């Protein structure tokens, strides 16, 4: 006769089946969590590569600062100063650096022009500091350098120039005047350069 299984014997296979089922569920959850992790990482990498929210460049309107009339270009090397540019807090034509502002803003100096001095001495001989200084004063006040009508309306206007100081400068090719207009102790607006 066949023996009927005891209740304990019947529960053993069911318990084993339940344990196997629980282990399978845990394994499935682990695989699912790993799959979700891989998908998230892949999506993040793809998002960085594709840049769905822009091209990585900040639009110019977001990086643009105040207008140049408000903030000067601080510390512009004297050799990079261009004729017509206006200078905040001008001191002398011999400064190594200048703070450049728009001429519509308050300023106390301006580089009017760069004028060749070779008409004074085209050869290799240095004409001398005094000759260059005297000639620069005349040249820098000429109507093709200075807007004489506008200059007449500026009280206390001073016209100055930088020029080659010695034979070494002359030999290095520095053969011109840099004409400046300034208002010591005061400021002005607008350009004083001719033809600007």
PDB file of C-alpha atoms in Angstrom, residues 43-179:
ATOM      1  CA  UNK A  43      21.145  58.261 -20.577  1.00  0.00           C
ATOM      2  CA  UNK A  44      23.346  60.684 -18.667  1.00  0.00           C
ATOM      3  CA  UNK A  45      26.292  59.983 -20.968  1.00  0.00           C
ATOM      4  CA  UNK A  46      24.085  60.380 -24.034  1.00  0.00           C
ATOM      5  CA  UNK A  47      22.658  63.607 -22.614  1.00  0.00           C
ATOM      6  CA  UNK A  48      26.115  65.043 -22.086  1.00  0.00           C
ATOM      7  CA  UNK A  49      27.136  64.029 -25.579  1.00  0.00           C
ATOM      8  CA  UNK A  50      23.987  65.343 -27.286  1.00  0.00           C
ATOM      9  CA  UNK A  51      23.556  68.392 -24.993  1.00  0.00           C
ATOM     10  CA  UNK A  52      19.767  68.529 -25.317  1.00  0.00           C
ATOM     11  CA  UNK A  53      19.547  71.830 -23.435  1.00  0.00           C
ATOM     12  CA  UNK A  54      21.950  73.789 -25.616  1.00  0.00           C
ATOM     13  CA  UNK A  55      25.278  73.650 -27.309  1.00  0.00           C
ATOM     14  CA  UNK A  56      27.301  74.316 -24.174  1.00  0.00           C
ATOM     15  CA  UNK A  57      27.846  77.923 -25.186  1.00  0.00           C
ATOM     16  CA  UNK A  58      26.469  80.719 -23.046  1.00  0.00           C
ATOM     17  CA  UNK A  59      24.492  83.135 -25.226  1.00  0.00           C
ATOM     18  CA  UNK A  60      26.285  86.493 -25.605  1.00  0.00           C
ATOM     19  CA  UNK A  61      23.408  88.387 -24.018  1.00  0.00           C
ATOM     20  CA  UNK A  62      23.953  86.393 -20.822  1.00  0.00           C
ATOM     21  CA  UNK A  63      27.682  87.136 -20.683  1.00  0.00           C
ATOM     22  CA  UNK A  64      27.564  90.730 -21.808  1.00  0.00           C
ATOM     23  CA  UNK A  65      28.545  93.084 -19.049  1.00  0.00           C
ATOM     24  CA  UNK A  66      27.805  96.735 -18.677  1.00  0.00           C
ATOM     25  CA  UNK A  67      28.461  98.975 -21.644  1.00  0.00           C
ATOM     26  CA  UNK A  68      32.037 100.147 -22.165  1.00  0.00           C
ATOM     27  CA  UNK A  69      30.946 103.603 -21.073  1.00  0.00           C
ATOM     28  CA  UNK A  70      30.478 102.216 -17.565  1.00  0.00           C
ATOM     29  CA  UNK A  71      33.458  99.869 -17.250  1.00  0.00           C
ATOM     30  CA  UNK A  72      36.794 100.775 -18.840  1.00  0.00           C
ATOM     31  CA  UNK A  73      39.169  98.430 -20.576  1.00  0.00           C
ATOM     32  CA  UNK A  74      41.596  98.547 -17.696  1.00  0.00           C
ATOM     33  CA  UNK A  75      45.318  98.418 -18.238  1.00  0.00           C
ATOM     34  CA  UNK A  76      45.515  98.553 -22.035  1.00  0.00           C
ATOM     35  CA  UNK A  77      49.186  98.438 -22.988  1.00  0.00           C
ATOM     36  CA  UNK A  78      50.298 101.793 -24.413  1.00  0.00           C
ATOM     37  CA  UNK A  79      51.491 100.094 -27.611  1.00  0.00           C
ATOM     38  CA  UNK A  80      47.953  98.757 -28.198  1.00  0.00           C
ATOM     39  CA  UNK A  81      46.201 102.101 -27.699  1.00  0.00           C
ATOM     40  CA  UNK A  82      44.606 103.195 -30.960  1.00  0.00           C
ATOM     41  CA  UNK A  83      44.135 106.732 -32.264  1.00  0.00           C
ATOM     42  CA  UNK A  84      40.764 108.138 -31.240  1.00  0.00           C
ATOM     43  CA  UNK A  85      40.491 106.087 -28.036  1.00  0.00           C
ATOM     44  CA  UNK A  86      39.640 107.994 -24.865  1.00  0.00           C
ATOM     45  CA  UNK A  87      41.340 107.451 -21.533  1.00  0.00           C
ATOM     46  CA  UNK A  88      39.925 107.546 -18.037  1.00  0.00           C
ATOM     47  CA  UNK A  89      42.248 108.997 -15.368  1.00  0.00           C
ATOM     48  CA  UNK A  90      44.882 110.140 -17.881  1.00  0.00           C
ATOM     49  CA  UNK A  91      48.252 111.009 -16.305  1.00  0.00           C
ATOM     50  CA  UNK A  92      50.817 111.491 -19.097  1.00  0.00           C
ATOM     51  CA  UNK A  93      51.668 110.300 -22.610  1.00  0.00           C
ATOM     52  CA  UNK A  94      54.494 108.203 -21.143  1.00  0.00           C
ATOM     53  CA  UNK A  95      52.293 105.848 -19.081  1.00  0.00           C
ATOM     54  CA  UNK A  96      52.832 102.139 -19.876  1.00  0.00           C
ATOM     55  CA  UNK A  97      49.083 101.359 -19.574  1.00  0.00           C
ATOM     56  CA  UNK A  98      45.804 103.218 -19.993  1.00  0.00           C
ATOM     57  CA  UNK A  99      42.167 102.652 -18.970  1.00  0.00           C
ATOM     58  CA  UNK A 100      40.175 103.017 -22.194  1.00  0.00           C
ATOM     59  CA  UNK A 101      36.544 104.198 -22.202  1.00  0.00           C
ATOM     60  CA  UNK A 102      34.071 105.237 -24.873  1.00  0.00           C
ATOM     61  CA  UNK A 103      34.534 108.908 -25.700  1.00  0.00           C
ATOM     62  CA  UNK A 104      30.887 109.570 -24.797  1.00  0.00           C
ATOM     63  CA  UNK A 105      31.777 108.732 -21.189  1.00  0.00           C
ATOM     64  CA  UNK A 106      33.610 111.047 -18.813  1.00  0.00           C
ATOM     65  CA  UNK A 107      37.348 110.915 -19.540  1.00  0.00           C
ATOM     66  CA  UNK A 108      40.422 113.061 -19.015  1.00  0.00           C
ATOM     67  CA  UNK A 109      42.552 112.129 -22.015  1.00  0.00           C
ATOM     68  CA  UNK A 110      42.513 110.926 -25.596  1.00  0.00           C
ATOM     69  CA  UNK A 111      45.055 109.600 -28.078  1.00  0.00           C
ATOM     70  CA  UNK A 112      44.366 111.906 -31.016  1.00  0.00           C
ATOM     71  CA  UNK A 113      46.705 110.463 -33.623  1.00  0.00           C
ATOM     72  CA  UNK A 114      49.985 108.805 -34.429  1.00  0.00           C
ATOM     73  CA  UNK A 115      52.033 110.964 -36.783  1.00  0.00           C
ATOM     74  CA  UNK A 116      55.265 109.981 -38.530  1.00  0.00           C
ATOM     75  CA  UNK A 117      58.299 112.065 -37.588  1.00  0.00           C
ATOM     76  CA  UNK A 118      60.403 110.929 -40.539  1.00  0.00           C
ATOM     77  CA  UNK A 119      59.850 114.261 -42.307  1.00  0.00           C
ATOM     78  CA  UNK A 120      62.056 115.740 -39.600  1.00  0.00           C
ATOM     79  CA  UNK A 121      64.890 113.284 -40.171  1.00  0.00           C
ATOM     80  CA  UNK A 122      64.410 110.465 -42.669  1.00  0.00           C
ATOM     81  CA  UNK A 123      67.949 109.213 -42.283  1.00  0.00           C
ATOM     82  CA  UNK A 124      69.334 107.039 -39.509  1.00  0.00           C
ATOM     83  CA  UNK A 125      70.442 109.980 -37.379  1.00  0.00           C
ATOM     84  CA  UNK A 126      68.349 110.782 -34.349  1.00  0.00           C
ATOM     85  CA  UNK A 127      67.186 114.427 -34.575  1.00  0.00           C
ATOM     86  CA  UNK A 128      67.336 114.913 -30.802  1.00  0.00           C
ATOM     87  CA  UNK A 129      64.713 115.022 -28.055  1.00  0.00           C
ATOM     88  CA  UNK A 130      64.320 118.805 -28.141  1.00  0.00           C
ATOM     89  CA  UNK A 131      63.730 118.885 -31.905  1.00  0.00           C
ATOM     90  CA  UNK A 132      61.198 116.061 -31.651  1.00  0.00           C
ATOM     91  CA  UNK A 133      59.383 117.668 -28.690  1.00  0.00           C
ATOM     92  CA  UNK A 134      59.123 121.056 -30.433  1.00  0.00           C
ATOM     93  CA  UNK A 135      57.971 119.503 -33.690  1.00  0.00           C
ATOM     94  CA  UNK A 136      55.459 117.267 -31.840  1.00  0.00           C
ATOM     95  CA  UNK A 137      53.814 120.307 -30.228  1.00  0.00           C
ATOM     96  CA  UNK A 138      53.262 121.872 -33.640  1.00  0.00           C
ATOM     97  CA  UNK A 139      52.213 118.646 -35.366  1.00  0.00           C
ATOM     98  CA  UNK A 140      49.781 117.566 -32.629  1.00  0.00           C
ATOM     99  CA  UNK A 141      47.883 120.872 -32.793  1.00  0.00           C
ATOM    100  CA  UNK A 142      47.399 120.743 -36.583  1.00  0.00           C
ATOM    101  CA  UNK A 143      43.819 120.634 -37.844  1.00  0.00           C
ATOM    102  CA  UNK A 144      44.316 117.185 -39.407  1.00  0.00           C
ATOM    103  CA  UNK A 145      45.107 115.793 -35.916  1.00  0.00           C
ATOM    104  CA  UNK A 146      43.006 117.919 -33.545  1.00  0.00           C
ATOM    105  CA  UNK A 147      39.390 119.028 -34.011  1.00  0.00           C
ATOM    106  CA  UNK A 148      40.255 122.656 -33.290  1.00  0.00           C
ATOM    107  CA  UNK A 149      36.617 123.801 -33.049  1.00  0.00           C
ATOM    108  CA  UNK A 150      35.790 121.156 -30.415  1.00  0.00           C
ATOM    109  CA  UNK A 151      39.105 121.800 -28.628  1.00  0.00           C
ATOM    110  CA  UNK A 152      38.342 125.525 -28.314  1.00  0.00           C
ATOM    111  CA  UNK A 153      35.290 124.654 -26.206  1.00  0.00           C
ATOM    112  CA  UNK A 154      37.280 122.607 -23.646  1.00  0.00           C
ATOM    113  CA  UNK A 155      38.721 124.762 -20.853  1.00  0.00           C
ATOM    114  CA  UNK A 156      42.236 123.899 -19.680  1.00  0.00           C
ATOM    115  CA  UNK A 157      42.960 121.562 -22.600  1.00  0.00           C
ATOM    116  CA  UNK A 158      46.579 120.395 -22.799  1.00  0.00           C
ATOM    117  CA  UNK A 159      48.127 118.881 -25.945  1.00  0.00           C
ATOM    118  CA  UNK A 160      51.048 116.518 -25.276  1.00  0.00           C
ATOM    119  CA  UNK A 161      53.013 113.944 -27.222  1.00  0.00           C
ATOM    120  CA  UNK A 162      55.226 110.946 -26.712  1.00  0.00           C
ATOM    121  CA  UNK A 163      58.098 110.461 -29.136  1.00  0.00           C
ATOM    122  CA  UNK A 164      61.379 108.533 -29.470  1.00  0.00           C
ATOM    123  CA  UNK A 165      63.581 109.554 -26.545  1.00  0.00           C
ATOM    124  CA  UNK A 166      66.971 108.494 -27.882  1.00  0.00           C
ATOM    125  CA  UNK A 167      68.986 107.022 -30.749  1.00  0.00           C
ATOM    126  CA  UNK A 168      68.181 103.468 -29.583  1.00  0.00           C
ATOM    127  CA  UNK A 169      64.416 104.150 -29.864  1.00  0.00           C
ATOM    128  CA  UNK A 170      64.967 105.754 -33.265  1.00  0.00           C
ATOM    129  CA  UNK A 171      67.063 102.766 -34.441  1.00  0.00           C
ATOM    130  CA  UNK A 172      64.345 100.390 -33.152  1.00  0.00           C
ATOM    131  CA  UNK A 173      61.923 101.990 -35.641  1.00  0.00           C
ATOM    132  CA  UNK A 174      60.073 104.342 -33.278  1.00  0.00           C
ATOM    133  CA  UNK A 175      59.826 107.291 -35.632  1.00  0.00           C
ATOM    134  CA  UNK A 176      56.584 108.978 -34.789  1.00  0.00           C
ATOM    135  CA  UNK A 177      54.632 111.098 -32.359  1.00  0.00           C
ATOM    136  CA  UNK A 178      51.668 109.939 -30.371  1.00  0.00           C
ATOM    137  CA  UNK A 179      49.494 113.024 -29.884  1.00  0.00           C
TER     138      UNK A 179
END
